[in-house]
XYZ file of C-alpha atoms in Angstrom:
332
model
C -1.854 85.852 -28.437
C 0.393 83.165 -27.828
C 3.161 81.470 -30.041
C 0.690 78.416 -30.582
C -2.140 80.148 -31.535
C -0.200 82.252 -33.682
C 1.044 79.392 -35.390
C -2.258 77.800 -35.503
C -3.694 80.790 -37.149
C -0.737 81.223 -40.083
C -1.443 77.580 -40.855
C -4.722 78.274 -41.440
C -4.261 81.274 -43.794
C -1.687 79.066 -45.704
C -4.629 76.144 -46.244
C -6.855 78.909 -47.582
C -4.301 80.097 -49.797
C -4.164 76.752 -51.733
C -0.842 75.540 -49.934
C -0.973 71.838 -49.649
C 0.212 71.496 -45.772
C 0.548 67.754 -44.604
C -0.930 66.730 -41.189
C 1.315 68.858 -38.430
C 4.023 66.550 -37.483
C 3.883 68.215 -34.009
C 0.513 66.356 -33.254
C 1.550 62.752 -34.003
C 5.291 63.567 -32.631
C 3.287 64.723 -29.461
C 2.061 61.331 -28.884
C 5.132 59.138 -28.869
C 6.786 61.975 -26.782
C 3.814 61.534 -24.384
C 3.990 57.970 -24.254
C 7.914 58.049 -23.879
C 7.437 59.921 -20.888
C 4.845 57.629 -19.445
C 6.880 54.490 -19.716
C 9.785 56.523 -18.314
C 7.816 57.383 -15.339
C 6.573 53.759 -14.910
C 10.205 52.452 -15.031
C 11.850 55.251 -13.035
C 10.957 54.234 -9.465
C 13.410 51.080 -8.661
C 10.585 49.632 -6.107
C 8.424 49.478 -9.046
C 10.593 47.533 -10.922
C 11.901 45.307 -7.958
C 8.604 44.591 -5.867
C 6.450 43.217 -8.858
C 8.522 40.390 -9.522
C 9.260 39.688 -6.099
C 5.654 39.757 -5.349
C 5.135 37.354 -8.690
C 7.422 35.017 -7.668
C 4.853 33.304 -4.813
C 1.979 33.267 -7.243
C 4.241 30.948 -9.798
C 4.741 28.537 -6.913
C 1.249 28.596 -6.174
C 0.432 27.739 -9.681
C 3.115 24.770 -9.510
C 1.373 23.335 -6.367
C -2.218 22.296 -7.682
C -0.684 19.740 -10.235
C 0.331 17.659 -7.462
C -2.611 17.934 -5.417
C -4.777 17.461 -8.180
C -2.804 14.099 -8.606
C -3.438 13.089 -5.087
C -6.924 13.970 -5.245
C -7.486 11.992 -8.388
C -8.641 8.536 -8.139
C -5.907 5.965 -7.138
C -7.720 2.961 -8.703
C -5.045 2.449 -11.297
C -1.904 2.856 -9.413
C -1.379 1.885 -5.566
C 0.131 3.834 -3.105
C 4.063 2.809 -2.429
C 5.599 2.516 0.995
C 8.930 1.888 1.998
C 9.998 -0.845 4.649
C 13.045 -0.459 6.679
C 14.437 -3.839 5.986
C 17.601 -3.323 8.149
C 15.405 -2.533 11.186
C 13.094 -5.376 10.542
C 16.063 -7.742 10.300
C 17.456 -6.670 13.915
C 13.652 -7.959 15.360
C 14.009 -11.561 13.495
C 11.687 -10.581 10.245
C 13.172 -12.346 6.849
C 14.799 -9.727 4.633
C 15.393 -10.383 1.071
C 18.613 -8.222 1.369
C 19.883 -10.030 4.470
C 22.598 -12.960 4.499
C 21.197 -16.607 4.383
C 20.177 -17.532 8.052
C 18.768 -20.555 9.586
C 15.499 -18.875 10.067
C 15.302 -18.256 6.195
C 16.317 -21.736 5.478
C 13.270 -23.214 7.676
C 10.878 -21.053 6.062
C 11.967 -22.148 2.662
C 11.182 -25.594 3.957
C 7.500 -24.425 5.058
C 6.477 -22.716 2.052
C 7.442 -25.562 -0.246
C 4.233 -27.659 0.186
C 2.139 -24.464 0.550
C 3.212 -23.116 -3.047
C 2.811 -26.386 -4.638
C -0.541 -26.487 -3.354
C -1.055 -22.917 -4.555
C 0.110 -23.690 -8.011
C -1.893 -26.730 -8.307
C 1.235 -28.848 -8.161
C -0.121 -30.907 -4.978
C -1.440 -34.342 -4.502
C -5.033 -32.955 -5.758
C -6.256 -29.842 -6.879
C -7.480 -27.076 -4.237
C -10.167 -24.597 -4.899
C -8.379 -21.176 -4.208
C -5.262 -22.857 -2.840
C -3.414 -19.646 -3.324
C -5.453 -18.458 -0.474
C -3.605 -19.175 2.748
C -4.664 -18.433 6.075
C -2.199 -17.959 9.074
C -3.555 -18.367 12.665
C -3.520 -20.058 15.952
C -5.787 -21.255 18.711
C -4.970 -18.407 21.241
C -3.061 -14.988 21.284
C 0.693 -14.899 21.596
C 1.706 -18.008 19.550
C 3.428 -16.015 16.882
C 0.833 -16.130 14.071
C 1.502 -12.546 13.019
C 5.275 -13.007 12.581
C 4.925 -16.383 10.982
C 2.628 -14.694 8.628
C 4.986 -11.727 7.532
C 7.988 -14.100 7.393
C 6.173 -16.528 5.241
C 5.119 -13.599 2.963
C 8.482 -12.452 2.824
C 10.199 -15.692 1.725
C 7.635 -16.266 -0.906
C 8.362 -12.670 -1.982
C 11.868 -14.074 -2.640
C 10.373 -16.769 -4.992
C 11.437 -16.031 -8.967
C 8.163 -17.189 -10.339
C 5.504 -16.040 -7.684
C 4.176 -12.808 -6.128
C 2.716 -12.282 -2.797
C 0.035 -10.277 -1.003
C 0.008 -10.006 2.626
C -3.702 -9.397 4.195
C -3.884 -7.990 7.632
C -7.389 -10.088 8.280
C -7.032 -9.622 12.068
C -9.538 -6.872 12.212
C -10.490 -7.209 15.814
C -6.669 -6.529 16.425
C -4.539 -5.732 13.415
C -0.732 -5.692 13.772
C 1.017 -6.370 10.450
C 1.248 -2.768 9.690
C 2.785 -1.817 13.047
C 5.089 -4.401 13.043
C 6.297 -3.474 9.690
C 6.667 -0.043 10.854
C 3.888 1.414 9.021
C 1.019 3.695 10.186
C -2.794 2.686 9.998
C -4.220 2.656 6.524
C -7.683 2.080 4.846
C -7.862 -1.382 3.890
C -10.078 -4.475 3.686
C -13.075 -3.281 5.568
C -13.137 -0.336 3.800
C -13.637 -2.018 0.362
C -16.163 -4.144 2.053
C -18.345 -1.337 3.383
C -18.130 0.475 0.146
C -16.181 3.432 1.790
C -13.420 2.636 -1.077
C -14.338 1.689 -4.322
C -11.837 -0.719 -5.575
C -9.062 -3.076 -3.970
C -6.670 -1.285 -5.877
C -7.463 1.801 -3.812
C -6.019 0.777 -0.649
C -3.278 -1.909 -1.678
C 0.143 -0.550 -0.413
C 2.793 -1.602 -2.868
C 6.459 -1.965 -1.087
C 10.106 -1.643 -1.619
C 10.135 -5.744 -1.669
C 9.416 -6.172 -5.405
C 7.010 -8.704 -5.265
C 5.379 -8.066 -2.016
C 2.065 -5.985 -1.502
C 0.183 -5.232 1.538
C -3.668 -4.899 2.352
C -4.457 -3.507 5.591
C -7.364 -4.334 7.564
C -8.924 -0.747 7.302
C -11.241 1.173 9.382
C -12.836 -0.645 12.396
C -16.285 -1.762 12.156
C -18.566 -3.297 14.404
C -19.898 -5.584 12.290
C -16.792 -6.832 10.869
C -17.686 -10.786 10.974
C -20.881 -10.161 8.905
C -18.758 -8.288 6.453
C -16.254 -11.394 6.278
C -19.048 -13.500 5.657
C -20.936 -11.636 2.967
C -21.168 -12.122 -0.590
C -19.120 -8.938 -1.008
C -16.170 -10.759 0.700
C -16.554 -13.768 -1.415
C -16.469 -12.139 -4.543
C -13.459 -10.185 -3.265
C -11.525 -13.533 -2.601
C -12.576 -14.807 -6.118
C -11.065 -11.942 -7.365
C -8.171 -12.038 -5.371
C -7.662 -15.695 -6.203
C -8.348 -15.542 -9.794
C -6.837 -11.873 -10.991
C -3.083 -12.799 -10.923
C -2.242 -16.551 -11.289
C 1.108 -16.319 -10.113
C -0.240 -14.513 -6.740
C -0.194 -16.140 -3.541
C -2.253 -14.481 -0.574
C -1.439 -15.072 2.963
C -3.751 -13.836 5.449
C -2.925 -12.956 8.967
C -6.065 -13.816 10.727
C -7.596 -13.696 14.633
C -7.002 -16.584 16.833
C -9.104 -19.468 16.078
C -10.594 -19.845 19.833
C -10.936 -16.133 20.573
C -13.152 -14.899 17.893
C -15.491 -15.829 15.058
C -13.826 -13.827 12.251
C -11.180 -16.583 11.962
C -13.819 -19.270 11.601
C -15.822 -17.586 8.857
C -12.630 -16.525 7.174
C -11.217 -19.966 7.191
C -14.361 -21.326 5.224
C -13.268 -19.384 2.135
C -9.471 -20.453 2.348
C -7.681 -23.193 0.134
C -5.177 -23.777 2.767
C -4.546 -22.755 6.668
C -1.681 -22.743 8.737
C -2.099 -23.070 12.512
C 0.728 -21.659 14.771
C 1.434 -23.769 17.876
C 3.877 -22.404 20.384
C 5.732 -25.543 21.778
C 5.484 -26.378 25.350
C 2.717 -23.437 25.817
C -0.393 -24.117 23.869
C -2.221 -27.242 25.171
C -3.390 -30.316 23.057
C -6.963 -29.648 23.971
C -6.483 -26.004 22.435
C -5.071 -27.577 19.382
C -7.966 -30.056 18.916
C -10.494 -27.266 19.585
C -8.744 -24.993 17.002
C -8.467 -27.722 14.286
C -12.315 -28.470 14.743
C -13.133 -24.914 13.884
C -11.509 -25.140 10.427
C -12.285 -28.989 9.931
C -14.109 -27.788 6.647
C -10.644 -26.326 5.138
C -9.331 -28.893 2.775
C -5.646 -28.405 3.761
C -4.295 -27.721 7.240
C -0.788 -27.440 8.076
C 0.359 -27.416 11.967
C 3.336 -25.167 12.319
C 5.457 -25.860 16.055
C 6.773 -22.709 17.144
C 9.671 -21.958 19.384
C 10.547 -25.926 19.100
C 13.678 -27.024 20.414
C 15.533 -28.294 17.424
C 16.241 -32.029 17.782
C 18.957 -32.007 14.824
C 22.136 -30.358 14.452
C 20.965 -28.157 11.535
C 18.018 -26.949 13.665
C 15.036 -28.643 11.633
C 12.761 -31.031 13.112
C 9.544 -32.551 12.565
C 6.501 -31.530 14.581
C 3.292 -33.144 15.335
C 0.822 -32.205 12.510
C -2.749 -32.649 11.229
C -2.765 -33.672 7.622
C 1.133 -32.737 7.215
C 3.197 -30.380 8.985
C 6.689 -29.067 9.797
C 8.484 -27.762 13.032
C 11.062 -25.284 13.546
C 12.631 -23.297 16.248
C 14.382 -20.229 16.586
C 15.118 -17.899 19.883
C 12.940 -14.715 19.904
C 9.465 -14.411 18.670
C 6.768 -11.828 18.077
C 2.960 -12.674 18.433
């Protein structure tokens, strides 16, 4: 008989004799001892301690990633996407920058924008419906309309009392984002085709505090019909009335090349027609102006004109009213 069996037999005899014997301590002590042994066994191998935390670390990182993914996938209607413009680079190609020193070009745009802002804010000779919607166009390609639209928007963004939205409405051949060093993005046509729910989903806020961009959006074979649709009229009304201090500049296609510009002009309060000096014929200018005859205010802007005065300013020919200006390099 083993010692354990003998001890168990002896305890049984004592109980029968009436001796009060508590629960054997050996049984309860054996459990902790066995538990301690189990813990020690699991902690003993160094690899067992080191490897699980190392494997757990990527899991923690993976758990941190989804919140940003959820944020980017969430509806963006409440917050527009922000883009950074390289203002120093833009200044080297002749575009106005709020941070650049005062220049002749910037001063010329200060002269050009004054009557436009006055009309947009209802301070002109007569009230103009949708006066804060300003279309910049030309008779033919290559006259500098996109360059003018960007500089005009930049100049207005420097105003203390106004904000500006620059819309790339040249849907057949968009160029505003490319000139600003940005990649193509969803925009105007996506809103009109219901591919995007709201305007704020496609607006681009910039590091120029008061400048917002609206890209042309995804190309569509029925762009002209969409620009003439009730949805476009409703969108323009929203853009014109939502922010009373906002001026919206539309870079549109040339008037004599596409029908989109003529359709868009019917919804504008003001139209700026860029004419390249010593290049555009008088006949082309007349046809372009005839195409927008119904627009209440038209401004002819003479581009690359030779300055007739020492300070560089010179009045050009105009339809209604106009200003001419001249500078070296020009972008279309």
